[in-house]
Short mmCIF file of C-alpha atoms in Angstrom, two decimals:
data_model
loop_
_atom_site.label_atom_id
_atom_site.label_comp_id
_atom_site.label_asym_id
_atom_site.label_seq_id
_atom_site.Cartn_x
_atom_site.Cartn_y
_atom_site.Cartn_z
CA MET A 1 -21.63 -68.69 37.86
CA LYS A 2 -24.26 -69.46 35.16
CA ARG A 3 -24.55 -69.00 31.44
CA ASN A 4 -26.25 -66.00 30.05
CA SER A 5 -29.19 -65.86 27.32
CA PHE A 6 -28.66 -63.49 24.48
CA VAL A 7 -30.92 -60.72 25.85
CA GLU A 8 -30.12 -61.17 29.70
CA GLY A 9 -26.34 -61.07 28.65
CA THR A 10 -26.80 -57.76 26.48
CA ILE A 11 -28.53 -56.17 29.40
CA MET A 12 -26.17 -57.19 31.84
CA ALA A 13 -23.28 -55.78 29.89
CA SER A 14 -24.85 -52.62 29.09
CA PHE A 15 -25.80 -51.80 32.42
CA SER A 16 -22.36 -52.99 33.77
CA LEU A 17 -20.74 -50.64 30.96
CA ILE A 18 -23.13 -47.72 31.90
CA PHE A 19 -21.89 -48.00 35.45
CA ILE A 20 -18.24 -48.03 34.30
CA LYS A 21 -18.99 -44.95 31.81
CA ILE A 22 -20.47 -43.05 34.60
CA LEU A 23 -17.45 -43.73 36.87
CA GLY A 24 -15.20 -42.84 34.28
CA ALA A 25 -16.82 -39.36 33.64
CA VAL A 26 -17.20 -38.61 37.31
CA TYR A 27 -13.65 -39.28 38.43
CA VAL A 28 -12.17 -36.75 35.99
CA ILE A 29 -13.64 -34.04 38.08
CA PRO A 30 -11.60 -34.66 41.41
CA PHE A 31 -8.68 -35.85 39.54
CA TYR A 32 -8.29 -32.58 37.55
CA SER A 33 -8.75 -30.59 40.46
CA ILE A 34 -5.56 -32.70 41.92
CA VAL A 35 -3.16 -32.41 39.12
CA GLY A 36 -4.01 -29.43 37.46
CA GLU A 37 -4.25 -28.57 33.60
CA LEU A 38 -0.42 -29.75 32.90
CA GLY A 39 -1.18 -32.71 34.90
CA GLY A 40 -4.23 -33.45 32.62
CA ALA A 41 -1.97 -33.04 29.73
CA LEU A 42 0.39 -35.49 30.86
CA TYR A 43 -2.57 -37.95 31.70
CA SER A 44 -3.71 -37.66 28.05
CA TYR A 45 -0.34 -37.77 26.60
CA ALA A 46 0.26 -41.41 28.43
CA TYR A 47 -3.28 -42.54 27.36
CA THR A 48 -2.93 -41.54 23.71
CA VAL A 49 0.16 -43.46 23.16
CA TYR A 50 -1.24 -46.47 25.41
CA SER A 51 -4.46 -46.58 23.44
CA LEU A 52 -2.76 -46.64 20.09
CA VAL A 53 -0.40 -49.59 21.37
CA ILE A 54 -3.21 -51.63 23.37
CA ASN A 55 -5.68 -51.80 20.31
CA ILE A 56 -3.28 -54.10 18.73
CA CYS A 57 -3.67 -56.59 21.46
CA THR A 58 -7.26 -56.07 22.55
CA THR A 59 -9.18 -55.02 19.27
CA GLY A 60 -9.43 -58.40 17.59
CA LEU A 61 -7.82 -61.08 19.67
CA PRO A 62 -10.41 -61.40 22.34
CA LEU A 63 -13.49 -61.43 19.97
CA ALA A 64 -11.38 -64.09 17.98
CA ILE A 65 -11.17 -66.27 21.29
CA SER A 66 -14.72 -65.76 22.08
CA LYS A 67 -15.92 -66.84 18.54
CA ILE A 68 -13.60 -69.88 18.45
CA VAL A 69 -14.36 -71.03 21.88
CA SER A 70 -18.13 -70.76 21.27
CA GLU A 71 -17.50 -72.91 18.24
CA TYR A 72 -15.60 -75.62 19.95
CA ASN A 73 -18.09 -75.54 22.93
CA THR A 74 -20.91 -76.05 20.56
CA LEU A 75 -19.31 -79.00 18.82
CA GLU A 76 -18.52 -80.33 22.38
CA MET A 77 -14.68 -80.25 21.28
CA TYR A 78 -13.76 -79.10 24.87
CA GLU A 79 -10.09 -80.06 24.61
CA ALA A 80 -9.56 -77.75 21.65
CA LYS A 81 -11.81 -75.20 23.42
CA GLU A 82 -9.07 -75.16 26.28
CA ARG A 83 -6.01 -75.13 23.79
CA THR A 84 -7.51 -72.05 22.14
CA LEU A 85 -7.12 -70.49 25.41
CA LYS A 86 -3.51 -71.45 26.04
CA LEU A 87 -2.36 -70.75 22.55
CA GLY A 88 -4.24 -67.43 22.65
CA ASN A 89 -2.27 -66.57 25.89
CA LYS A 90 1.00 -67.50 24.08
CA ILE A 91 0.39 -65.47 21.15
CA VAL A 92 -0.57 -62.47 23.26
CA PHE A 93 1.85 -62.79 25.87
CA VAL A 94 4.64 -62.56 23.12
CA LEU A 95 2.93 -59.80 21.45
CA SER A 96 2.44 -57.74 24.83
CA VAL A 97 6.17 -58.26 25.57
CA VAL A 98 7.21 -56.83 22.47
CA LEU A 99 4.75 -54.01 22.66
CA PHE A 100 5.78 -53.25 26.05
CA LEU A 101 9.60 -53.06 25.29
CA LEU A 102 9.03 -50.87 22.42
CA MET A 103 6.96 -48.36 24.31
CA PHE A 104 9.09 -48.36 27.52
CA ILE A 105 12.13 -47.99 25.39
CA PHE A 106 10.75 -45.48 22.89
CA ALA A 107 8.96 -43.32 25.34
CA LYS A 108 11.27 -40.31 24.95
CA GLU A 109 10.93 -40.41 21.16
CA ALA A 110 7.01 -40.43 21.63
CA ALA A 111 7.38 -37.42 23.87
CA TYR A 112 9.07 -35.58 21.41
CA LEU A 113 6.23 -36.26 18.76
CA PHE A 114 4.11 -34.49 21.42
CA ILE A 115 5.97 -31.42 22.12
CA GLY A 116 9.12 -31.30 20.14
CA ASN A 117 11.51 -28.76 21.78
CA SER A 118 8.87 -26.48 23.33
CA THR A 119 9.31 -25.04 26.72
CA GLY A 120 7.29 -23.62 29.42
CA GLY A 121 4.92 -26.50 30.10
CA ASN A 122 5.67 -30.29 30.71
CA SER A 123 9.15 -31.39 29.98
CA ILE A 124 10.31 -34.25 27.73
CA GLU A 125 11.45 -36.25 30.87
CA GLU A 126 8.04 -36.01 32.48
CA ILE A 127 6.05 -37.00 29.43
CA GLU A 128 8.53 -39.88 29.23
CA LEU A 129 7.96 -40.77 33.02
CA VAL A 130 4.25 -41.21 32.43
CA ILE A 131 4.57 -43.13 29.14
CA ARG A 132 6.91 -45.48 30.82
CA SER A 133 4.55 -46.19 33.76
CA ILE A 134 1.56 -46.78 31.80
CA SER A 135 3.68 -48.99 29.53
CA PHE A 136 3.51 -51.72 32.25
CA CYS A 137 -0.31 -52.24 31.54
CA LEU A 138 0.70 -53.95 28.30
CA LEU A 139 1.89 -56.92 30.28
CA ILE A 140 -1.55 -57.78 32.06
CA VAL A 141 -4.26 -55.98 30.18
CA PRO A 142 -4.13 -58.23 26.90
CA LEU A 143 -4.09 -61.39 28.93
CA LEU A 144 -7.09 -60.11 30.99
CA SER A 145 -8.79 -59.43 27.53
CA ILE A 146 -8.05 -62.98 25.94
CA LYS A 147 -9.51 -64.53 29.63
CA LYS A 148 -12.84 -62.15 29.01
CA GLY A 149 -13.07 -63.55 25.77
CA TYR A 150 -12.44 -66.98 26.85
CA LEU A 151 -15.67 -66.57 29.26
CA GLN A 152 -17.66 -64.77 26.71
CA GLY A 153 -17.38 -67.40 24.39
CA GLN A 154 -19.00 -69.79 26.73
CA LYS A 155 -21.53 -67.04 27.42
CA PHE A 156 -20.53 -66.37 30.98
CA ILE A 157 -21.38 -62.90 30.22
CA SER A 158 -21.94 -61.64 33.84
CA VAL A 159 -18.51 -62.78 35.29
CA SER A 160 -16.81 -61.09 32.22
CA THR A 161 -18.70 -57.65 33.06
CA ASN A 162 -18.08 -57.92 36.69
CA SER A 163 -14.43 -58.16 36.23
CA GLN A 164 -14.67 -54.92 34.17
CA VAL A 165 -16.27 -52.93 37.08
CA ILE A 166 -13.89 -54.28 39.29
CA GLU A 167 -11.14 -53.38 37.11
CA GLN A 168 -12.60 -49.59 36.69
CA VAL A 169 -13.07 -49.40 40.52
CA VAL A 170 -9.70 -50.19 41.40
CA ARG A 171 -8.07 -48.14 38.78
CA ILE A 172 -10.04 -44.84 39.67
CA SER A 173 -9.45 -45.55 43.46
CA ILE A 174 -5.54 -45.77 42.74
CA ILE A 175 -5.71 -42.82 40.35
CA LEU A 176 -7.52 -40.46 42.92
CA ILE A 177 -5.82 -41.76 46.34
CA GLY A 178 -2.40 -42.05 44.54
CA SER A 179 -2.33 -38.70 43.08
CA TYR A 180 -3.77 -36.86 46.22
CA LEU A 181 -1.29 -38.57 48.41
CA ALA A 182 1.68 -37.96 46.18
CA ILE A 183 0.96 -34.24 45.37
CA ASN A 184 -0.82 -33.03 48.45
CA VAL A 185 0.72 -35.09 51.25
CA TYR A 186 4.16 -36.06 50.11
CA HIS A 187 4.52 -32.95 48.01
CA LEU A 188 6.08 -34.68 45.04
CA LYS A 189 6.09 -33.23 41.57
CA VAL A 190 2.77 -33.50 39.61
CA SER A 191 4.32 -35.66 37.07
CA TYR A 192 4.95 -38.34 39.78
CA GLY A 193 1.24 -38.02 40.80
CA VAL A 194 0.19 -38.75 37.28
CA ALA A 195 2.72 -41.56 36.97
CA ILE A 196 1.19 -43.38 39.99
CA ALA A 197 -2.34 -42.54 38.61
CA VAL A 198 -1.72 -44.21 35.09
CA PHE A 199 0.38 -47.16 36.58
CA GLY A 200 -3.21 -47.77 38.53
CA ALA A 201 -4.43 -49.44 35.19
CA PHE A 202 -1.69 -52.04 35.64
CA ILE A 203 -2.75 -52.81 39.36
CA ALA A 204 -6.47 -52.77 38.46
CA GLY A 205 -5.54 -55.14 35.42
CA ILE A 206 -4.04 -57.69 38.10
CA ALA A 207 -7.04 -57.19 40.41
CA ALA A 208 -9.38 -58.24 37.50
CA TYR A 209 -7.39 -60.95 36.23
CA MET A 210 -7.01 -62.80 39.60
CA TYR A 211 -10.94 -62.39 39.89
CA LEU A 212 -11.54 -64.33 36.81
CA ASN A 213 -8.88 -66.87 37.74
CA ILE A 214 -10.80 -67.15 41.28
CA LYS A 215 -14.34 -67.71 39.46
CA ILE A 216 -12.87 -70.28 36.77
CA LYS A 217 -11.15 -72.37 39.53
CA ASN A 218 -14.23 -72.41 41.67
CA ASN A 219 -16.72 -73.27 39.02
CA VAL A 220 -14.76 -75.84 37.07
CA SER A 221 -17.68 -78.31 36.90
CA VAL A 222 -19.79 -75.69 34.53
CA MET A 223 -16.82 -74.84 32.45
CA ASN A 224 -16.79 -77.97 30.15
CA ILE A 225 -13.15 -78.83 30.99
CA PRO A 226 -11.88 -82.02 29.82
CA LYS A 227 -10.97 -84.55 32.50
CA THR A 228 -8.76 -86.71 30.05
CA ASN A 229 -5.87 -86.00 27.98
CA LYS A 230 -7.30 -87.02 24.75
CA LYS A 231 -6.76 -84.37 22.11
CA ASP A 232 -9.38 -83.31 19.81
CA LYS A 233 -8.78 -83.77 15.91
CA VAL A 234 -7.69 -80.18 15.22
CA SER A 235 -4.23 -79.17 15.09
CA ASP A 236 -2.52 -76.30 16.96
CA LYS A 237 -1.57 -74.91 13.43
CA THR A 238 -5.29 -74.91 12.42
CA ILE A 239 -6.34 -72.97 15.94
CA VAL A 240 -3.46 -70.47 15.41
CA LYS A 241 -4.85 -69.82 12.00
CA LYS A 242 -8.31 -69.40 12.95
CA ILE A 243 -7.54 -66.77 15.69
CA LEU A 244 -5.33 -64.80 13.22
CA SER A 245 -7.56 -65.04 10.38
CA PHE A 246 -10.36 -63.33 12.58
CA SER A 247 -8.51 -60.97 14.70
CA ILE A 248 -6.44 -59.35 11.79
CA PRO A 249 -9.44 -57.93 9.82
CA LEU A 250 -10.87 -56.53 13.21
CA ILE A 251 -7.38 -55.01 13.99
CA ILE A 252 -7.26 -53.24 10.29
CA VAL A 253 -10.53 -52.18 10.61
CA SER A 254 -9.72 -50.33 14.07
CA ILE A 255 -6.58 -49.07 12.48
CA ALA A 256 -8.52 -47.77 9.42
CA MET A 257 -10.99 -46.00 11.87
CA ASP A 258 -8.12 -44.61 14.02
CA LEU A 259 -6.34 -43.20 10.78
CA TYR A 260 -9.72 -41.77 9.58
CA ASN A 261 -10.46 -39.99 12.96
CA MET A 262 -7.12 -38.44 12.79
CA THR A 263 -7.75 -37.28 9.02
CA ASP A 264 -11.24 -36.22 10.01
CA LEU A 265 -9.80 -33.79 12.80
CA SER A 266 -7.55 -32.22 10.31
CA LEU A 267 -10.34 -31.79 7.71
CA ILE A 268 -12.58 -30.25 10.23
CA ILE A 269 -10.07 -27.65 11.06
CA ARG A 270 -8.96 -27.03 7.44
CA GLY A 271 -12.55 -26.52 6.41
CA LEU A 272 -13.35 -23.97 8.93
CA LEU A 273 -10.16 -22.12 8.30
CA TYR A 274 -11.32 -21.92 4.52
CA LEU A 275 -14.59 -20.50 5.60
CA GLY A 276 -13.14 -17.67 7.79
CA TYR A 277 -12.98 -19.05 11.23
CA SER A 278 -9.91 -18.16 13.23
CA ALA A 279 -7.33 -20.78 14.15
CA SER A 280 -8.37 -20.86 17.87
CA GLU A 281 -12.08 -21.37 17.02
CA ALA A 282 -11.30 -23.99 14.47
CA GLU A 283 -9.20 -26.04 17.19
CA THR A 284 -11.91 -25.61 19.64
CA ILE A 285 -14.71 -26.75 17.37
CA GLY A 286 -12.31 -29.88 16.09
CA SER A 287 -11.71 -30.59 19.82
CA VAL A 288 -15.47 -30.63 20.78
CA MET A 289 -16.49 -32.74 17.75
CA ALA A 290 -13.59 -35.27 18.26
CA THR A 291 -13.50 -35.67 21.97
CA TRP A 292 -15.46 -33.67 24.43
CA ALA A 293 -19.16 -34.09 22.66
CA PRO A 294 -18.73 -37.87 22.09
CA LYS A 295 -17.48 -38.22 25.83
CA ILE A 296 -21.10 -37.17 26.88
CA CYS A 297 -22.53 -39.62 24.44
CA LEU A 298 -20.48 -42.81 25.71
CA ILE A 299 -23.87 -43.97 27.31
CA VAL A 300 -25.24 -44.53 24.02
CA ASN A 301 -22.25 -46.74 22.86
CA THR A 302 -22.85 -49.02 25.64
CA VAL A 303 -25.62 -51.00 24.17
CA ALA A 304 -23.83 -51.80 21.07
CA VAL A 305 -20.48 -52.79 22.97
CA GLY A 306 -22.77 -54.94 25.34
CA LEU A 307 -24.44 -56.31 22.16
CA SER A 308 -20.71 -57.10 20.63
CA ILE A 309 -19.82 -59.18 23.72
CA THR A 310 -23.04 -61.33 23.85
CA LEU A 311 -23.75 -61.64 19.97
CA ILE A 312 -20.57 -63.12 18.62
CA PRO A 313 -20.82 -66.40 20.76
CA HIS A 314 -24.65 -67.04 19.90
CA MET A 315 -24.25 -66.16 16.36
CA VAL A 316 -21.22 -68.70 16.12
CA SER A 317 -23.31 -71.48 17.77
CA TYR A 318 -26.25 -71.05 15.13
CA LEU A 319 -23.72 -70.84 12.37
CA VAL A 320 -22.37 -74.38 13.39
CA LYS A 321 -25.75 -75.68 13.57
CA LYS A 322 -26.18 -74.15 10.11
CA ASP A 323 -29.72 -72.38 11.63
CA TYR A 324 -29.64 -69.13 9.46
CA LYS A 325 -33.38 -68.45 10.56
CA ALA A 326 -31.87 -68.24 14.07
CA ILE A 327 -29.07 -65.99 12.89
CA ASN A 328 -31.43 -63.60 10.96
CA TYR A 329 -33.92 -63.49 14.07
CA GLN A 330 -30.83 -62.60 16.48
CA PHE A 331 -29.51 -59.99 14.08
CA ILE A 332 -32.92 -58.33 13.85
CA LYS A 333 -33.25 -58.42 17.66
CA SER A 334 -29.82 -56.84 17.89
CA LEU A 335 -30.63 -53.99 15.65
CA GLY A 336 -34.02 -53.58 17.32
CA ILE A 337 -32.29 -53.07 20.72
CA ILE A 338 -30.04 -50.47 19.58
CA ILE A 339 -32.98 -48.63 18.15
CA VAL A 340 -35.22 -48.81 20.91
CA VAL A 341 -32.72 -48.05 23.54
CA GLY A 342 -30.19 -45.86 21.60
CA LEU A 343 -32.59 -43.57 19.63
CA PRO A 344 -34.54 -42.09 22.61
CA MET A 345 -31.32 -41.77 24.31
CA ALA A 346 -29.90 -39.70 21.38
CA ALA A 347 -32.92 -37.66 21.18
CA GLY A 348 -32.86 -36.99 25.01
CA ILE A 349 -29.09 -35.88 24.84
CA SER A 350 -29.89 -33.73 21.91
CA LEU A 351 -32.81 -32.00 23.41
CA LEU A 352 -30.80 -31.15 26.51
CA SER A 353 -27.50 -30.63 24.75
CA ASN A 354 -26.70 -27.10 26.22
CA GLU A 355 -27.35 -28.00 29.62
CA LEU A 356 -25.49 -31.43 29.60
CA TYR A 357 -22.43 -29.81 27.78
CA THR A 358 -22.53 -26.84 30.44
CA MET A 359 -22.90 -29.56 33.31
CA PHE A 360 -19.84 -31.30 32.10
CA TYR A 361 -17.31 -28.72 30.77
CA GLY A 362 -18.88 -25.29 31.71
CA TYR A 363 -20.05 -22.84 29.09
CA SER A 364 -19.24 -23.23 25.51
CA GLU A 365 -20.11 -21.13 22.43
CA TYR A 366 -20.09 -24.11 20.40
CA GLY A 367 -20.59 -27.23 22.71
CA GLY A 368 -24.27 -27.33 23.14
CA ILE A 369 -24.87 -26.85 19.27
CA ILE A 370 -22.42 -29.70 18.32
CA LEU A 371 -23.83 -32.04 21.01
CA ARG A 372 -27.54 -31.40 19.24
CA LEU A 373 -26.45 -33.54 16.18
CA ILE A 374 -23.78 -35.80 17.44
CA PRO A 375 -25.65 -38.61 19.12
CA PHE A 376 -27.63 -39.37 15.96
CA SER A 377 -24.26 -39.89 14.30
CA ILE A 378 -23.06 -41.92 16.98
CA LEU A 379 -26.16 -44.15 16.91
CA PHE A 380 -25.45 -44.60 13.07
CA THR A 381 -22.11 -45.72 13.88
CA ASN A 382 -23.38 -48.17 16.76
CA LEU A 383 -25.84 -50.02 14.08
CA ASN A 384 -22.91 -50.10 11.48
CA PHE A 385 -20.40 -51.53 14.39
CA VAL A 386 -22.91 -54.38 15.26
CA VAL A 387 -23.55 -55.09 11.68
CA SER A 388 -19.97 -55.45 11.27
CA MET A 389 -19.47 -57.74 13.99
CA VAL A 390 -22.12 -59.88 12.55
CA LEU A 391 -20.46 -60.18 9.26
CA GLN A 392 -16.95 -60.90 11.07
CA SER A 393 -18.75 -63.74 12.96
CA LEU A 394 -20.06 -65.16 10.08
CA SER A 395 -16.65 -65.00 8.30
CA LYS A 396 -17.61 -62.30 5.76
CA PHE A 397 -14.39 -60.40 5.94
CA LYS A 398 -14.43 -59.31 2.36
CA THR A 399 -17.68 -57.55 2.77
CA VAL A 400 -16.37 -55.76 6.04
CA TYR A 401 -13.29 -54.43 4.16
CA PHE A 402 -15.27 -52.99 1.32
CA SER A 403 -18.11 -51.65 3.34
CA THR A 404 -15.98 -50.17 5.90
CA PHE A 405 -13.10 -48.51 3.55
CA THR A 406 -16.34 -47.33 1.02
CA GLY A 407 -17.97 -45.51 3.99
CA LEU A 408 -14.71 -44.04 5.19
CA ILE A 409 -13.82 -42.89 1.67
CA ILE A 410 -17.23 -41.13 1.11
CA ASN A 411 -17.00 -39.77 4.61
CA ALA A 412 -13.56 -38.00 4.00
CA THR A 413 -14.78 -37.00 0.59
CA LEU A 414 -17.76 -35.18 1.71
CA ASP A 415 -16.62 -33.33 4.72
CA ILE A 416 -15.39 -30.28 3.50
CA PRO A 417 -18.00 -29.97 0.47
CA LEU A 418 -20.81 -30.50 2.92
CA MET A 419 -19.16 -27.88 5.28
CA ILE A 420 -19.18 -25.32 2.44
CA LEU A 421 -22.92 -26.38 1.41
CA CYS A 422 -24.13 -25.91 4.90
CA ASP A 423 -22.33 -22.41 5.38
CA LYS A 424 -24.03 -21.31 2.11
CA LEU A 425 -27.47 -22.56 3.21
CA GLY A 426 -27.08 -20.80 6.54
CA ILE A 427 -26.46 -23.90 8.69
CA TYR A 428 -23.73 -24.30 11.19
CA PRO A 429 -20.77 -25.52 8.70
CA TYR A 430 -19.55 -27.91 10.98
CA TYR A 431 -22.81 -29.93 10.92
CA GLY A 432 -21.53 -30.88 7.49
CA VAL A 433 -19.03 -33.02 8.97
CA THR A 434 -21.70 -34.97 11.05
CA PHE A 435 -23.81 -35.31 7.82
CA ALA A 436 -20.72 -36.75 6.15
CA THR A 437 -20.29 -39.34 8.52
CA MET A 438 -24.11 -40.32 8.85
CA ILE A 439 -23.88 -40.43 5.00
CA GLY A 440 -20.99 -42.65 4.68
CA THR A 441 -22.11 -45.00 7.44
CA THR A 442 -25.52 -45.30 5.83
CA ILE A 443 -23.59 -46.50 2.84
CA SER A 444 -21.68 -49.20 4.47
CA LEU A 445 -24.80 -50.28 6.10
CA ILE A 446 -26.58 -50.49 2.83
CA ILE A 447 -23.53 -52.69 1.47
CA SER A 448 -23.33 -54.97 4.66
CA LEU A 449 -27.35 -55.52 4.51
CA SER A 450 -27.58 -56.17 1.07
CA SER A 451 -24.51 -58.63 1.14
CA LEU A 452 -26.49 -60.45 4.06
CA LYS A 453 -29.66 -60.43 2.28
CA LYS A 454 -28.11 -61.78 -0.92
CA ASP A 455 -25.87 -64.48 0.42
CA LEU A 456 -27.90 -65.68 3.68
CA LYS A 457 -31.42 -64.59 2.64
CA PHE A 458 -31.92 -62.35 5.65
CA GLU A 459 -35.32 -60.54 5.94
CA TYR A 460 -35.58 -56.99 7.52
CA LYS A 461 -39.28 -56.80 8.01
CA GLY A 462 -39.02 -57.16 11.63
CA ILE A 463 -36.89 -53.60 11.72
CA LEU A 464 -39.47 -51.92 9.55
CA SER A 465 -42.37 -52.97 12.20
CA ILE A 466 -40.01 -51.74 15.05
CA LEU A 467 -39.67 -48.35 13.35
CA LYS A 468 -43.07 -48.05 12.99
CA LYS A 469 -44.00 -48.70 16.42
CA MET A 470 -41.12 -46.42 17.66
CA ILE A 471 -42.92 -43.39 15.79
CA ILE A 472 -45.69 -42.55 18.43
CA PRO A 473 -43.43 -43.18 21.58
CA MET A 474 -40.68 -40.81 20.18
CA VAL A 475 -42.86 -37.93 19.34
CA ILE A 476 -44.74 -37.97 22.85
CA MET A 477 -41.45 -38.49 24.64
CA CYS A 478 -39.68 -35.63 22.74
CA ALA A 479 -42.69 -33.30 23.05
CA ILE A 480 -42.74 -33.88 26.87
CA VAL A 481 -39.39 -33.58 27.29
CA PHE A 482 -38.95 -30.34 25.36
CA GLY A 483 -41.87 -28.73 27.32
CA LEU A 484 -40.27 -29.85 30.58
CA GLU A 485 -37.04 -28.38 29.76
CA MET A 486 -38.36 -25.20 28.65
CA TYR A 487 -40.34 -25.00 31.84
CA LEU A 488 -37.17 -26.01 34.01
CA LYS A 489 -34.96 -23.53 32.08
CA ASP A 490 -35.01 -20.82 34.75
CA ILE A 491 -33.06 -23.02 37.03
CA PHE A 492 -30.61 -24.12 34.63
CA ASN A 493 -27.91 -21.52 35.86
CA THR A 494 -25.37 -23.60 38.09
CA ARG A 495 -23.99 -27.12 37.15
CA ILE A 496 -25.66 -28.67 40.28
CA THR A 497 -29.35 -27.44 39.08
CA MET A 498 -28.27 -28.51 35.45
CA LEU A 499 -27.89 -31.90 36.90
CA ILE A 500 -31.14 -31.93 38.88
CA ALA A 501 -33.28 -30.62 36.20
CA SER A 502 -31.55 -32.90 33.41
CA GLY A 503 -32.13 -36.05 35.74
CA ILE A 504 -35.83 -35.09 36.09
CA CYS A 505 -36.27 -34.74 32.28
CA ALA A 506 -34.30 -37.76 31.75
CA LEU A 507 -36.43 -39.88 34.05
CA VAL A 508 -39.89 -38.47 32.93
CA GLY A 509 -38.68 -38.90 29.31
CA ALA A 510 -37.60 -42.81 30.02
CA SER A 511 -40.80 -43.49 32.12
CA ILE A 512 -43.06 -42.15 29.13
CA PHE A 513 -41.11 -44.10 26.52
CA GLY A 514 -41.14 -47.11 28.62
CA ILE A 515 -44.85 -47.25 29.36
CA ILE A 516 -45.88 -46.36 25.84
CA THR A 517 -43.48 -49.09 24.34
CA TYR A 518 -44.88 -51.55 26.79
CA LYS A 519 -48.48 -50.68 25.85
CA ASN A 520 -47.84 -51.11 22.17
CA LYS A 521 -45.87 -54.35 22.86
CA LEU A 522 -42.59 -53.03 21.17
CA LEU A 523 -40.41 -53.84 24.35
CA TYR A 524 -42.06 -57.37 23.91
CA ASP A 525 -40.88 -57.54 20.15
CA VAL A 526 -37.21 -56.60 21.09
CA LEU A 527 -36.56 -58.08 24.59
CA GLY A 528 -39.03 -61.11 24.48
CA GLU A 529 -42.14 -61.42 26.71
CA GLU A 530 -40.59 -63.80 29.22
CA TYR A 531 -37.56 -61.17 29.82
CA VAL A 532 -39.93 -58.24 29.95
CA ASN A 533 -42.11 -60.06 32.51
CA LYS A 534 -39.06 -61.22 34.73
CA ILE A 535 -38.14 -57.51 35.01
CA LEU A 536 -41.61 -56.25 36.06
CA TYR A 537 -42.04 -59.36 38.64
CA LYS A 538 -38.52 -58.21 39.98
CA PHE A 539 -39.45 -54.63 40.48
CA LYS A 540 -43.24 -55.54 41.61
CA LEU A 541 -44.66 -53.70 38.58
CA LYS A 542 -46.56 -56.76 37.61
CA LYS A 543 -48.37 -59.60 39.71
CA SER A 544 -46.72 -63.01 39.22
CA GLU A 545 -48.94 -65.59 37.85
CA VAL A 546 -49.53 -68.44 39.75
#
C-alpha cells in the first residue's frame, strides 16, 4: 500500500469512478427487466428516501476527517490523527443509529408521502418494506465513508477507490442475483425481490469495510500509527469542534442544493405549463432535465469527484506549511484537469446526444435535444464544485455560503424569465433553465475566484494558457466527430448499432484530441511531464530513455 501523488490519485480515482458509473448504468437494464415498472418504482422510492438521509452522514464528515487527518499527518501528530478517526467513528455511529431508527420507524409515513391513498399500483406496505430494508445501510455506509476519509487524508487514494469498486460489484451482484432468484425461481412477490436488491447495499458496505480493515491491518508500518500511548497536545473537544466546523458547512451546502433541485423541477414544469405545454409534456421534459439526461453525463462528473478525493489532503498539507504558491499551482492544475478532460467529454456527448439518449432510454421527442446542452451545464457545476472544495479546505466558509446561495438565488430567479425569452426568440424554452444554471454557476465562480485572488493573491494566467491551447484541438475534434457521426448516421437504427457507432466516434475523437494536446504540450502542462511519460512508457507509445 503506497501513497499517491496528486495527479496519480486523481487519475486513479477518476478511472475507478468511471468503471463504477458504467456498472451503475449497465445493471439497470437487466434489473428493470426482472422487476418491471412497478418494481422499478419501488426501488426509486427506497433510494429517494435513503439518499436524503445518508447525505447527512456522508456529505461532510468523511471530507472533514480527510482534512484533519492530513493536517495532523503533516504536523507528525500521529496520535491525534488516530484519535480523529476514533472520535469520527463515535460521532457517525451515534448519528447513524438515530437516523436508522427514524427511517425504520417512520417508513410507513414516508410511503404515504409518495402515493397517499392512491390505489392500483404499489401498496403502502410494499413501499414500507423496501424503505425498511434499505435503512440497514445506515448502520455501515457512514462508518465506511469515515474509513475512506481517514485513508484519503493520508493520500492512500487507490485503496479507498478499490473499496468503492468492491462495494459496487458486490451490490450489483446481490441486486441482480437476489431479485432474479426471489421473483423468477422462488416466485415471491416483486416487492420481496426489490427488498433483497436494496438490502444488497448493506452487504456491499460490509464487504468494502472489511477490505479496508484488512488493508490497514496488513500495512501498519506505512500508516504512521504511534507505538506509544503518549497523547499529542490537542484535546478531544478541539478535534470534535474541527470535525463539526468543517462538515456542517458541507452539509448545509448539500441540503441547499437538494432543496434547489426540488424547486428547479417545480419551476421547469410551471414555466412550461405557462408557455402552453401540456401537463404530460411538462412532466416528461422536467424528468429528462432533472434525472435522465444528467445520468448519461455521470462520466463528466467523475473527474470532479476524483479531484475532490485527492485535492483536500494536498491542499491542507500545503496550508499547514503556509505554502500558498503550491496551493495556487495545485488549484490551477485542478481546474485544468477538469477543463482538459471534461470539455471534450461534454462536447462529445452533445454531438452524439440523439444517439446516446436513444441508446440508453429508447426514442424520446425531447431527450436528445435536452442532452445537447446539459453536459456543458454539468461542466460549469463541476468547476464550481472543485472551487468550493478548495475554499472549504482553506476554511473560507463565509465565501462558500455567499457564493453558493447567491448563485442558487440568481439561478432560481432567472429560470422562468429565460424560458419565456427563449420561447420568444424561437429557441427551445427549456434551454432557458440550463442557461440560468450556467449564469448562476458563473456568478458563484466569479465570487469564489475573486475571494481567492483578494485574500491569497491567486493568479489565473495558467487557466488562460490552457484555454488558448484548447481551441485548436477542440475545433478539430468536434469537426471530425460531427463528420463521422453524419457518415455513420444511416446505421443508427438499433441500440446495438448506436453503441458501436457512438463508440467509434468517441474513440476517434479522444484519439485526435489526445494526439494534438500531446503535440502542443497541453497534456504536459496539466498532468506534468513525468506522469505523461509514465503513461506513454506503460502503453509502449514512447521508448524509455536509458
